Amino acid sequence: MTNNVVLSVTGIGKTYAQPVLWDVDLQLHRGEVLALTGENGAGKSTLSKIIGGLEAATTGHMHYEGQAWSPSSRTAAEQRGVRMVMQELNLLPTLTVAENLFLDNLPSHGGWISRKRLREAAIQAMAQVGLDAIDPDTLVGELGIGHQQMVEIARNLIGECQVLILDEPTAMLTAREVDMLFEQITRLRARGVAIIYISHRLEELAQVAQRIAVLRDGRLVCVEPMARYSSEQLVNLMVGRELGERIDLGERRIGPPLFRVNGMSRGDKVRNVSFEVRQGEIFGISGLIGAGRTELLRLIFGADNRDAGTVAIGLPPQPVSIGSPADAVRHGIALITEDRKGEGLLLSQSISANIALGNMPAIATGGVVRGAAELALAQRQIDAMRIRSSSAAQSVGELSGGNQQKVVIGRWLERDCQVLLFDEPTRGIDVGAKFDIYALLGELTRQGKALVVVSSDLRELMLICDRIAVLSAGRLIDTFDREHWSQDQLLAAAFAGYQKRDALVAETAPRISA
Ligand SMILES: Nc1ncnc2c1ncn2[C@@H]1O[C@H](COP(=O)(O)OP(=O)(O)OP(=O)(O)O)[C@@H](O)[C@H]1O
Ligand SMILES: [Mg+2]
């Protein structure tokens, strides 16, 4: 069995200001997928970064292909075939897709980069992950975040690889892309590649992994064959406490309409979308990647320019003019974005500064921030959402991915707004903490706010929403009530727009020419 071990980790520990990993022993076998799980802040990314050359261990040692392993950098690790898809995207937005894919390895001819070969190689690499529809000359910054994640994955599938670490690879993907990724994983396994797969999505782990390793508070608490556990047992293992089967958002009353969107349109991304959300209601928006969900929220919020469309808010809803995010905020609309690195957070600043941002009126007198008020505000959110941190003064860049997401949400919870637009609110958040966030959403509805929630996780929407609208190819196809939905119907609607669009083109073409 020993010659089947490609990588072994012995007694690995890591200490920043405080220890975050203790004495981790782990062996990785050729051709296996090892699921690595645990709560937010348990140390999964840290362990991965040590293996992948991004961080140095404080204690312990590693072996890779029979030799001592202590890569000095990510590039050094990649050259030897140890690669990592990071939780936080790492692409250069001002370069094209093709350039990002081959950054370390641009095809050249006598010192000149061969554009043609670059293009061809990129098309091939992207077809592997189902991105054939994207022109490799597109700037990465122009892609949606889900597609960016696919580019990051494609980048790591290129070139030699013996060990591949996927840190939350599917957090921003929907079912179709996940299937595509799993096909690639099967292909890599057959080639003998060992894969460490980090995810909070239990059903994915059960589907893809042969063994599971659980980290709790920086210690490895078990490494076992996956088949040994039911999903409830897995949750217990990960969280170390019992979670309820169902969720109870508490007593709440759904009132009259509070928020209305009418005819929202932008090019072919968002086409004539209208809906209404009632006071105390959670309104879900489902759809495939690229269906226009994020774009719709951004248009409502004034973050992008719309071609047409109006927004009304109040009891009863009165039209408001929104030309910028500042207008939206002034009218009591908040957008909690999915891209915490790009739009959400100042990574070098403290938790309290980040939460204070956007809550200035509550903690400032005459334009001067009251330090004590800022701290109290931050501490309230740290407690409410169980943000794992050393103190409110810790910089956000030092938090684990899931805890950064909690800070993004915490910032908006303190604000006085009537309508909250959530884009993937539980992305990268562990199973236990998800329930904390659902409880917070329930609390917001009890305050009479109207919530709009975009999520790629259909089960999550079915768990928390009163109604779910399905977007497909930019159109709102249908809206379903809690009493009248099924997973099959919701999925069928998600695909409907694409068929309809082809049919429409065929249908309208002769009429246009006539
Ligand atoms: N640069 C750093 N400085 C100080 N502390 C850090 C640093 N990086 C990570 N930590 C701490 O190490 C702990 C483990 O973080 P890590 O990112 O490994 O967690 P994780 O298991 O990947 O969590 P998540 O599920 O949220 O991604 C956290 O408490 C985090 O705050
Ligand atoms: Mg992590």
Coordinates of C-alpha atoms and ligand atoms in Angstrom, one line a residue:
M1 CA 0.0 0.0 0.0
T2 CA 2.8 2.4 0.8
N3 CA 3.9 2.8 -2.8
N4 CA 0.4 3.9 -3.5
V5 CA 1.0 7.0 -1.3
V6 CA 1.8 10.0 -3.3
L7 CA 1.9 12.6 -0.5
S8 CA 2.2 12.2 3.2
V9 CA 2.0 14.9 5.8
T10 CA 3.3 14.2 9.3
G11 CA 2.9 16.3 12.5
I12 CA 2.0 19.5 10.5
G13 CA 1.2 22.5 12.6
K14 CA 0.8 26.2 11.8
T15 CA 0.9 29.1 14.2
Y16 CA 0.1 32.7 13.1
A17 CA -0.6 35.0 16.1
Q18 CA -2.2 31.9 17.6
P19 CA -1.9 28.2 16.6
V20 CA -4.5 27.3 13.9
L21 CA -3.3 23.7 13.0
W22 CA -2.0 21.0 15.3
D23 CA -0.2 17.9 14.6
V24 CA -1.9 16.8 11.4
D25 CA -1.0 13.4 9.9
L26 CA -2.5 12.5 6.5
Q27 CA -1.6 10.2 3.6
L28 CA -2.9 10.8 0.1
H29 CA -3.2 7.9 -2.3
R30 CA -2.9 7.9 -6.1
G31 CA -6.2 8.0 -7.9
E32 CA -8.3 8.9 -4.9
V33 CA -10.5 11.8 -4.0
L34 CA -10.1 12.7 -0.3
A35 CA -12.9 15.0 1.0
L36 CA -11.5 17.6 3.4
T37 CA -14.2 19.2 5.5
G38 CA -14.8 21.1 8.7
E39 CA -16.4 24.3 9.9
N40 CA -15.4 27.7 8.8
G41 CA -12.0 28.5 10.2
A42 CA -11.2 24.8 11.0
G43 CA -7.9 25.1 9.0
K44 CA -8.7 23.4 5.6
S45 CA -7.3 26.2 3.4
T46 CA -4.3 26.6 5.7
L47 CA -3.4 22.9 5.4
S48 CA -3.9 23.1 1.6
K49 CA -1.7 26.1 1.3
I50 CA 1.1 24.4 3.2
I51 CA 0.9 21.5 0.8
G52 CA 0.7 23.8 -2.2
G53 CA 3.6 26.0 -1.3
L54 CA 1.7 29.1 -0.4
E55 CA 2.4 28.9 3.3
A56 CA 5.2 27.3 5.3
A57 CA 4.4 24.9 8.2
T58 CA 5.5 25.8 11.7
T59 CA 6.1 22.2 12.6
G60 CA 6.1 18.8 11.0
H61 CA 7.3 17.6 7.6
M62 CA 5.9 16.3 4.3
H63 CA 6.9 13.7 1.7
Y64 CA 6.0 13.8 -2.0
E65 CA 6.7 10.9 -4.4
G66 CA 9.2 9.5 -1.8
Q67 CA 11.1 12.7 -1.3
A68 CA 11.0 15.4 1.4
W69 CA 8.5 18.1 0.3
S70 CA 8.8 21.7 1.3
P71 CA 7.9 23.8 -1.7
S72 CA 9.2 27.4 -1.5
S73 CA 6.3 28.9 -3.5
R74 CA 3.2 28.0 -5.4
T75 CA 5.1 28.1 -8.7
A76 CA 7.7 25.7 -7.3
A77 CA 4.9 23.3 -6.2
E78 CA 3.2 23.5 -9.6
Q79 CA 6.4 22.7 -11.4
R80 CA 6.6 19.5 -9.6
G81 CA 2.9 18.6 -10.2
V82 CA 1.2 19.8 -7.0
R83 CA -1.5 22.3 -7.9
M84 CA -4.2 24.1 -6.0
V85 CA -7.5 25.8 -7.1
M86 CA -7.8 28.5 -4.5
Q87 CA -10.9 29.4 -2.6
E88 CA -10.4 33.1 -3.4
L89 CA -10.0 33.6 -7.2
N90 CA -6.6 34.4 -8.3
L91 CA -7.0 35.6 -11.9
L92 CA -5.8 38.8 -13.4
P93 CA -8.9 40.7 -14.5
T94 CA -7.1 42.9 -17.0
L95 CA -5.7 39.9 -19.0
T96 CA -7.7 37.7 -21.4
V97 CA -9.0 34.3 -20.6
A98 CA -6.3 32.7 -22.8
E99 CA -3.5 34.8 -21.1
N100 CA -4.7 33.8 -17.7
L101 CA -4.8 30.2 -18.6
F102 CA -1.2 30.1 -19.9
L103 CA 0.3 32.8 -17.8
D104 CA 3.2 30.7 -16.7
N105 CA 3.6 29.0 -19.9
L106 CA 2.9 31.2 -22.9
P107 CA 3.4 29.4 -26.2
S108 CA 6.2 31.3 -27.9
H109 CA 8.1 31.2 -31.1
G110 CA 11.6 32.6 -31.0
G111 CA 10.6 34.8 -28.1
W112 CA 7.4 36.0 -29.7
I113 CA 4.1 34.8 -28.2
S114 CA 2.2 32.9 -30.8
R115 CA -1.3 34.4 -30.5
K116 CA -2.7 31.8 -32.8
R117 CA -1.4 28.9 -30.8
L118 CA -2.4 30.6 -27.5
R119 CA -5.9 30.9 -28.8
E120 CA -6.1 27.3 -30.0
A121 CA -4.7 25.9 -26.8
A122 CA -7.1 28.0 -24.8
I123 CA -10.1 26.9 -26.8
Q124 CA -9.1 23.3 -26.1
A125 CA -8.6 23.8 -22.4
M126 CA -11.9 25.6 -22.0
A127 CA -13.9 23.0 -23.9
Q128 CA -12.8 20.5 -21.1
V129 CA -14.8 22.5 -18.6
G130 CA -17.6 23.4 -20.9
L131 CA -16.6 27.0 -21.6
D132 CA -16.7 26.6 -25.4
A133 CA -19.1 29.4 -25.6
I134 CA -16.6 32.0 -24.3
D135 CA -14.2 33.7 -26.6
P136 CA -10.7 33.2 -25.2
D137 CA -9.9 36.8 -26.0
T138 CA -12.5 38.0 -23.5
L139 CA -11.0 39.9 -20.5
V140 CA -11.4 37.9 -17.3
G141 CA -12.8 40.9 -15.5
E142 CA -15.7 40.9 -17.9
L143 CA -16.8 37.4 -17.0
G144 CA -19.2 36.6 -14.2
I145 CA -17.7 35.1 -11.1
G146 CA -19.0 31.6 -11.9
H147 CA -17.2 31.6 -15.2
Q148 CA -14.1 33.1 -13.6
Q149 CA -14.1 30.1 -11.3
M150 CA -14.3 27.7 -14.3
V151 CA -11.3 29.5 -15.8
E152 CA -9.4 29.1 -12.6
I153 CA -10.2 25.4 -12.7
A154 CA -9.3 25.0 -16.3
R155 CA -5.9 26.7 -15.6
N156 CA -5.1 24.0 -13.1
L157 CA -6.2 21.2 -15.4
I158 CA -3.6 22.2 -17.9
G159 CA -0.2 20.7 -17.5
E160 CA 1.2 17.9 -15.4
C161 CA -0.4 17.2 -12.1
Q162 CA 0.0 14.5 -9.5
V163 CA -1.8 16.2 -6.6
L164 CA -4.7 18.6 -7.2
I165 CA -6.3 20.5 -4.4
L166 CA -9.7 22.0 -5.0
D167 CA -10.6 24.5 -2.3
E168 CA -14.4 25.1 -2.6
P169 CA -14.3 24.7 -6.4
T170 CA -18.1 24.6 -6.7
A171 CA -19.1 27.4 -4.4
M172 CA -20.1 29.6 -7.3
L173 CA -21.1 26.9 -9.8
T174 CA -24.5 25.5 -10.6
A175 CA -25.4 21.9 -11.3
R176 CA -24.3 21.8 -14.9
E177 CA -20.9 23.1 -14.2
V178 CA -20.5 20.9 -11.2
D179 CA -21.2 17.9 -13.4
M180 CA -18.6 19.0 -15.9
L181 CA -16.1 19.4 -13.1
F182 CA -16.9 15.9 -11.8
E183 CA -16.3 14.5 -15.3
Q184 CA -12.8 16.0 -15.2
I185 CA -12.2 14.6 -11.7
T186 CA -13.1 11.1 -12.9
R187 CA -10.7 11.6 -15.8
L188 CA -7.9 12.7 -13.5
R189 CA -8.5 9.9 -11.1
A190 CA -8.2 7.4 -13.9
R191 CA -4.8 8.9 -14.6
G192 CA -3.7 8.3 -11.0
V193 CA -4.0 11.9 -9.9
A194 CA -4.7 12.3 -6.1
I195 CA -7.3 15.0 -5.3
I196 CA -8.1 16.8 -2.1
Y197 CA -11.6 18.1 -2.4
I198 CA -12.7 20.8 0.0
S199 CA -16.4 21.6 0.2
H200 CA -19.3 22.3 2.5
R201 CA -21.7 20.7 0.2
L202 CA -22.3 17.2 1.7
E203 CA -24.1 15.6 -1.3
E204 CA -21.1 16.5 -3.5
L205 CA -18.7 14.9 -1.1
A206 CA -20.7 11.7 -1.0
Q207 CA -20.8 11.7 -4.8
V208 CA -17.1 12.4 -5.5
A209 CA -15.0 11.2 -2.7
Q210 CA -13.8 7.8 -1.5
R211 CA -12.4 9.0 1.9
I212 CA -13.3 11.8 4.2
A213 CA -11.0 13.8 6.5
V214 CA -12.6 16.1 9.1
L215 CA -10.7 19.0 10.7
R216 CA -12.1 20.5 13.8
D217 CA -10.4 23.5 15.5
G218 CA -7.2 22.8 13.6
R219 CA -7.0 19.1 14.5
L220 CA -7.7 16.2 12.3
V221 CA -10.5 14.3 14.0
C222 CA -11.1 11.5 11.5
V223 CA -10.0 10.0 8.2
E224 CA -12.4 7.3 7.1
P225 CA -13.9 5.7 4.0
M226 CA -16.8 7.9 2.8
A227 CA -19.2 5.0 2.5
R228 CA -19.2 4.5 6.3
Y229 CA -21.2 7.7 7.0
S230 CA -24.7 8.8 6.4
S231 CA -25.2 12.5 5.6
E232 CA -26.5 13.1 9.2
Q233 CA -23.5 11.5 10.7
L234 CA -21.3 13.6 8.4
V235 CA -23.0 16.8 9.6
N236 CA -22.4 15.7 13.2
L237 CA -18.8 14.9 12.4
M238 CA -18.2 18.3 10.8
V239 CA -20.0 20.5 13.2
G240 CA -19.6 18.5 16.4
R241 CA -23.2 19.3 17.4
E242 CA -26.6 18.2 16.4
L243 CA -28.4 20.3 13.8
G244 CA -32.2 20.3 13.4
E245 CA -33.5 18.4 10.4
R246 CA -35.8 21.3 9.3
I247 CA -35.4 24.9 9.8
D248 CA -37.7 27.1 11.7
L249 CA -37.5 30.7 10.6
G250 CA -39.8 31.6 13.5
E251 CA -43.3 33.2 13.5
R252 CA -43.7 35.8 10.8
R253 CA -46.4 37.6 9.0
I254 CA -46.4 38.2 5.3
G255 CA -47.9 41.6 4.6
P256 CA -48.8 43.7 1.6
P257 CA -46.4 44.3 -1.4
L258 CA -43.4 46.4 -0.3
F259 CA -41.1 46.2 -3.3
R260 CA -41.9 46.1 -7.0
V261 CA -39.6 45.7 -10.0
N262 CA -41.1 46.4 -13.4
G263 CA -39.7 45.6 -16.9
M264 CA -36.1 45.5 -15.9
S265 CA -33.9 45.1 -19.0
R266 CA -30.3 45.3 -20.1
G267 CA -29.3 43.9 -23.5
D268 CA -29.8 40.2 -23.8
K269 CA -28.6 39.7 -20.2
V270 CA -31.9 40.7 -18.5
R271 CA -35.1 40.8 -20.5
N272 CA -38.1 42.5 -19.2
V273 CA -38.1 41.1 -15.7
S274 CA -41.0 42.1 -13.3
F275 CA -41.8 40.8 -9.8
E276 CA -43.2 41.9 -6.5
V277 CA -42.0 41.1 -3.0
R278 CA -44.2 41.4 0.1
Q279 CA -43.4 42.7 3.5
G280 CA -41.8 39.9 5.6
E281 CA -41.4 37.7 2.5
I282 CA -38.3 35.8 1.3
F283 CA -38.4 35.8 -2.5
G284 CA -35.9 33.4 -4.1
I285 CA -34.3 33.7 -7.5
S286 CA -33.0 30.5 -9.1
G287 CA -31.4 29.8 -12.5
L288 CA -28.3 28.5 -14.2
I289 CA -25.0 30.3 -14.3
G290 CA -25.3 33.2 -16.7
A291 CA -29.1 33.2 -16.5
G292 CA -28.9 36.9 -15.4
R293 CA -29.4 36.5 -11.6
T294 CA -26.5 38.7 -10.5
E295 CA -27.1 41.1 -13.4
L296 CA -30.7 41.5 -12.3
L297 CA -29.7 42.4 -8.7
R298 CA -27.1 44.8 -10.0
L299 CA -29.6 46.6 -12.2
I300 CA -32.1 47.0 -9.4
F301 CA -29.3 48.4 -7.2
G302 CA -28.1 50.9 -9.8
A303 CA -24.7 49.2 -10.1
D304 CA -25.1 48.8 -13.8
N305 CA -27.1 51.0 -16.3
R306 CA -30.4 49.6 -17.3
D307 CA -32.0 49.9 -20.8
A308 CA -35.5 50.0 -19.2
G309 CA -37.2 49.2 -15.9
T310 CA -38.5 50.8 -12.8
V311 CA -38.3 50.1 -9.1
A312 CA -41.0 51.0 -6.5
I313 CA -40.7 50.7 -2.8
G314 CA -42.9 51.4 0.2
L315 CA -46.4 50.7 1.5
P316 CA -47.9 50.8 -1.1
P317 CA -44.8 50.8 -3.4
Q318 CA -43.9 54.3 -4.8
P319 CA -41.7 54.6 -7.8
V320 CA -38.1 55.7 -6.9
S321 CA -35.4 56.9 -9.2
I322 CA -32.2 54.8 -8.8
G323 CA -29.3 55.8 -10.9
S324 CA -26.5 54.6 -8.7
P325 CA -25.9 52.4 -5.6
A326 CA -25.9 55.5 -3.5
D327 CA -29.5 56.2 -4.6
A328 CA -30.5 52.6 -3.8
V329 CA -29.1 52.8 -0.3
R330 CA -30.8 56.1 0.2
H331 CA -34.1 54.5 -0.7
G332 CA -33.5 51.7 1.7
I333 CA -32.2 49.0 -0.7
A334 CA -29.1 46.9 0.2
L335 CA -27.2 44.5 -2.0
I336 CA -25.1 41.9 -0.3
T337 CA -22.7 40.7 -3.1
E338 CA -21.3 37.3 -3.9
D339 CA -17.8 38.6 -4.7
R340 CA -16.4 39.5 -1.3
K341 CA -12.9 40.2 -2.6
G342 CA -13.9 42.3 -5.5
E343 CA -16.7 44.4 -4.1
G344 CA -17.2 43.5 -0.5
L345 CA -14.3 43.9 1.8
L346 CA -11.2 45.9 2.6
L347 CA -8.9 42.9 3.4
S348 CA -6.2 44.9 5.2
Q349 CA -8.7 46.5 7.5
S350 CA -10.1 45.2 10.8
I351 CA -13.4 43.5 11.2
S352 CA -14.8 46.5 13.0
A353 CA -13.7 48.9 10.3
N354 CA -15.3 46.7 7.7
I355 CA -18.6 46.4 9.5
A356 CA -18.6 50.1 10.3
L357 CA -18.2 50.9 6.6
G358 CA -21.7 51.6 5.5
N359 CA -22.9 52.1 9.0
M360 CA -21.4 55.5 9.6
P361 CA -24.5 57.3 10.7
A362 CA -25.0 54.8 13.6
I363 CA -21.5 55.2 15.0
A364 CA -20.3 58.7 14.0
T365 CA -21.1 62.0 15.6
G366 CA -20.5 65.1 13.4
G367 CA -18.5 63.0 11.0
V368 CA -16.2 61.6 13.6
V369 CA -16.4 57.8 14.2
R370 CA -16.8 56.9 17.9
G371 CA -14.4 54.1 18.5
A372 CA -16.4 52.5 21.3
A373 CA -19.5 52.5 19.2
E374 CA -17.7 50.9 16.2
L375 CA -16.3 48.2 18.5
A376 CA -19.7 47.5 20.1
L377 CA -21.3 47.2 16.7
A378 CA -18.6 44.8 15.5
Q379 CA -18.8 42.7 18.6
R380 CA -22.6 42.4 18.3
Q381 CA -22.2 40.9 14.8
I382 CA -19.3 38.7 15.8
D383 CA -21.5 37.2 18.5
A384 CA -24.7 37.0 16.4
M385 CA -23.0 35.2 13.5
R386 CA -20.3 33.4 15.4
I387 CA -17.5 35.0 13.4
R388 CA -14.4 33.1 14.3
S389 CA -11.7 35.7 15.0
S390 CA -9.2 36.6 17.7
S391 CA -10.9 40.0 18.2
A392 CA -12.8 42.7 16.4
A393 CA -9.5 44.3 15.6
Q394 CA -8.2 41.3 13.6
S395 CA -7.8 42.2 9.9
V396 CA -10.4 40.6 7.6
G397 CA -7.7 39.3 5.3
E398 CA -6.6 36.9 8.1
L399 CA -10.1 35.4 8.4
S400 CA -11.1 32.1 6.8
G401 CA -13.2 32.4 3.6
G402 CA -16.5 31.6 5.3
N403 CA -15.9 34.1 8.1
Q404 CA -15.1 36.8 5.6
Q405 CA -18.5 36.2 4.1
K406 CA -20.1 36.6 7.5
V407 CA -18.5 40.0 7.8
V408 CA -19.9 41.1 4.5
I409 CA -23.4 40.1 5.6
G410 CA -22.9 41.6 9.1
R411 CA -22.2 45.0 7.6
W412 CA -25.7 45.2 6.1
L413 CA -27.7 43.7 8.9
E414 CA -27.2 46.8 11.0
R415 CA -28.5 49.1 8.4
D416 CA -31.9 50.5 8.3
C417 CA -33.1 49.2 4.9
Q418 CA -36.4 47.8 3.9
V419 CA -35.3 45.7 1.0
L420 CA -32.3 43.4 1.1
L421 CA -30.9 41.7 -2.0
F422 CA -28.7 38.8 -1.2
D423 CA -26.5 37.2 -3.9
E424 CA -25.4 33.8 -2.8
P425 CA -25.5 34.6 0.9
T426 CA -24.2 31.2 2.1
R427 CA -21.5 30.7 -0.4
G428 CA -18.6 28.9 1.3
I429 CA -20.3 28.9 4.6
D430 CA -20.3 25.7 6.7
V431 CA -23.4 23.7 7.4
G432 CA -23.7 24.9 11.0
A433 CA -23.2 28.6 10.2
K434 CA -25.7 28.4 7.3
F435 CA -28.3 27.8 9.8
D436 CA -27.1 30.8 11.8
I437 CA -27.6 32.9 8.6
Y438 CA -31.0 31.4 7.9
A439 CA -32.0 32.4 11.4
L440 CA -30.7 36.0 10.7
L441 CA -32.8 36.1 7.5
G442 CA -35.8 35.0 9.6
E443 CA -35.1 37.8 12.0
L444 CA -35.0 40.3 9.1
T445 CA -38.4 39.2 7.9
R446 CA -39.9 39.6 11.3
Q447 CA -38.7 43.2 11.2
G448 CA -41.0 43.5 8.2
K449 CA -38.3 43.7 5.5
A450 CA -38.6 42.2 2.1
L451 CA -35.8 39.8 1.1
V452 CA -34.6 38.8 -2.4
V453 CA -32.2 35.8 -2.3
V454 CA -30.2 34.5 -5.3
S455 CA -28.7 31.1 -4.7
S456 CA -27.3 28.3 -6.8
D457 CA -28.4 25.8 -4.2
L458 CA -31.9 25.0 -5.1
R459 CA -32.5 23.0 -1.9
E460 CA -31.5 26.0 0.1
L461 CA -34.0 28.2 -1.7
M462 CA -36.7 25.5 -1.2
L463 CA -35.8 25.5 2.5
I464 CA -36.0 29.2 3.2
C465 CA -38.2 30.9 0.5
D466 CA -41.9 31.7 0.4
R467 CA -41.8 32.0 -3.4
I468 CA -39.1 31.2 -6.0
A469 CA -38.8 32.9 -9.4
V470 CA -36.8 31.1 -12.1
L471 CA -34.6 33.1 -14.5
S472 CA -33.5 31.5 -17.7
A473 CA -31.5 33.2 -20.4
G474 CA -32.4 36.6 -18.9
R475 CA -36.1 36.0 -18.7
L476 CA -38.3 35.4 -15.7
I477 CA -39.9 32.1 -16.8
D478 CA -42.2 31.4 -13.8
T479 CA -42.8 32.1 -10.1
F480 CA -43.6 29.2 -7.8
D481 CA -45.3 29.2 -4.4
R482 CA -44.1 27.1 -1.6
E483 CA -47.2 24.9 -1.8
H484 CA -46.9 24.4 -5.5
W485 CA -43.3 23.8 -6.4
S486 CA -41.2 20.7 -7.0
Q487 CA -37.5 20.4 -7.7
D488 CA -38.3 19.0 -11.2
Q489 CA -40.5 21.9 -12.1
L490 CA -37.9 24.4 -10.9
L491 CA -35.2 22.7 -12.9
A492 CA -37.3 22.5 -16.0
A493 CA -38.0 26.2 -15.8
A494 CA -34.3 26.9 -15.5
F495 CA -33.7 25.4 -18.9
A496 CA -36.9 26.7 -20.5
G497 CA -35.5 30.0 -21.6
Y498 CA -32.8 28.5 -23.7
Q499 CA -35.1 26.3 -25.7
K500 CA -37.6 29.2 -25.9
R501 CA -34.9 31.5 -27.2
D502 CA -33.9 29.2 -30.1
A503 CA -37.6 28.7 -30.9
L504 CA -38.1 32.5 -30.8
V505 CA -35.3 33.1 -33.2
A506 CA -36.7 30.6 -35.6
E507 CA -40.1 32.0 -35.2
T508 CA -39.4 35.6 -35.5
A509 CA -36.7 35.5 -38.2
P510 CA -39.1 35.3 -41.2
R511 CA -41.3 38.0 -39.8
I512 CA -38.4 40.4 -39.3
S513 CA -37.3 40.0 -42.9
A514 CA -40.9 40.4 -44.2
Ligands
LIG1 N1 -2.7 35.1 7.5 C1 -3.3 34.8 8.6 N2 -3.0 35.4 9.8 C2 -3.7 35.0 11.0 N3 -4.6 34.1 11.1 C3 -4.9 33.4 9.9 C4 -4.3 33.7 8.7 N4 -4.8 32.9 7.7 C5 -5.7 32.1 8.4 N5 -5.8 32.4 9.7 C6 -6.6 31.8 10.7 O1 -6.5 30.4 10.6 C7 -7.7 29.7 10.9 C8 -8.0 28.7 9.8 O2 -8.3 29.4 8.6 P1 -8.6 28.6 7.2 O3 -8.7 29.6 6.2 O4 -7.5 27.5 7.1 O5 -10.0 27.9 7.5 P2 -10.9 27.1 6.6 O6 -11.1 25.8 7.2 O7 -10.4 27.1 5.2 O8 -12.3 27.9 6.7 P3 -13.4 28.2 5.5 O9 -14.4 27.0 5.5 O10 -14.1 29.4 6.1 O11 -12.8 28.5 4.3 C9 -8.8 30.8 11.0 O12 -9.1 31.0 12.4 C10 -8.1 32.0 10.4 O13 -8.6 33.2 11.0
MG2 MG -11.0 27.9 3.4

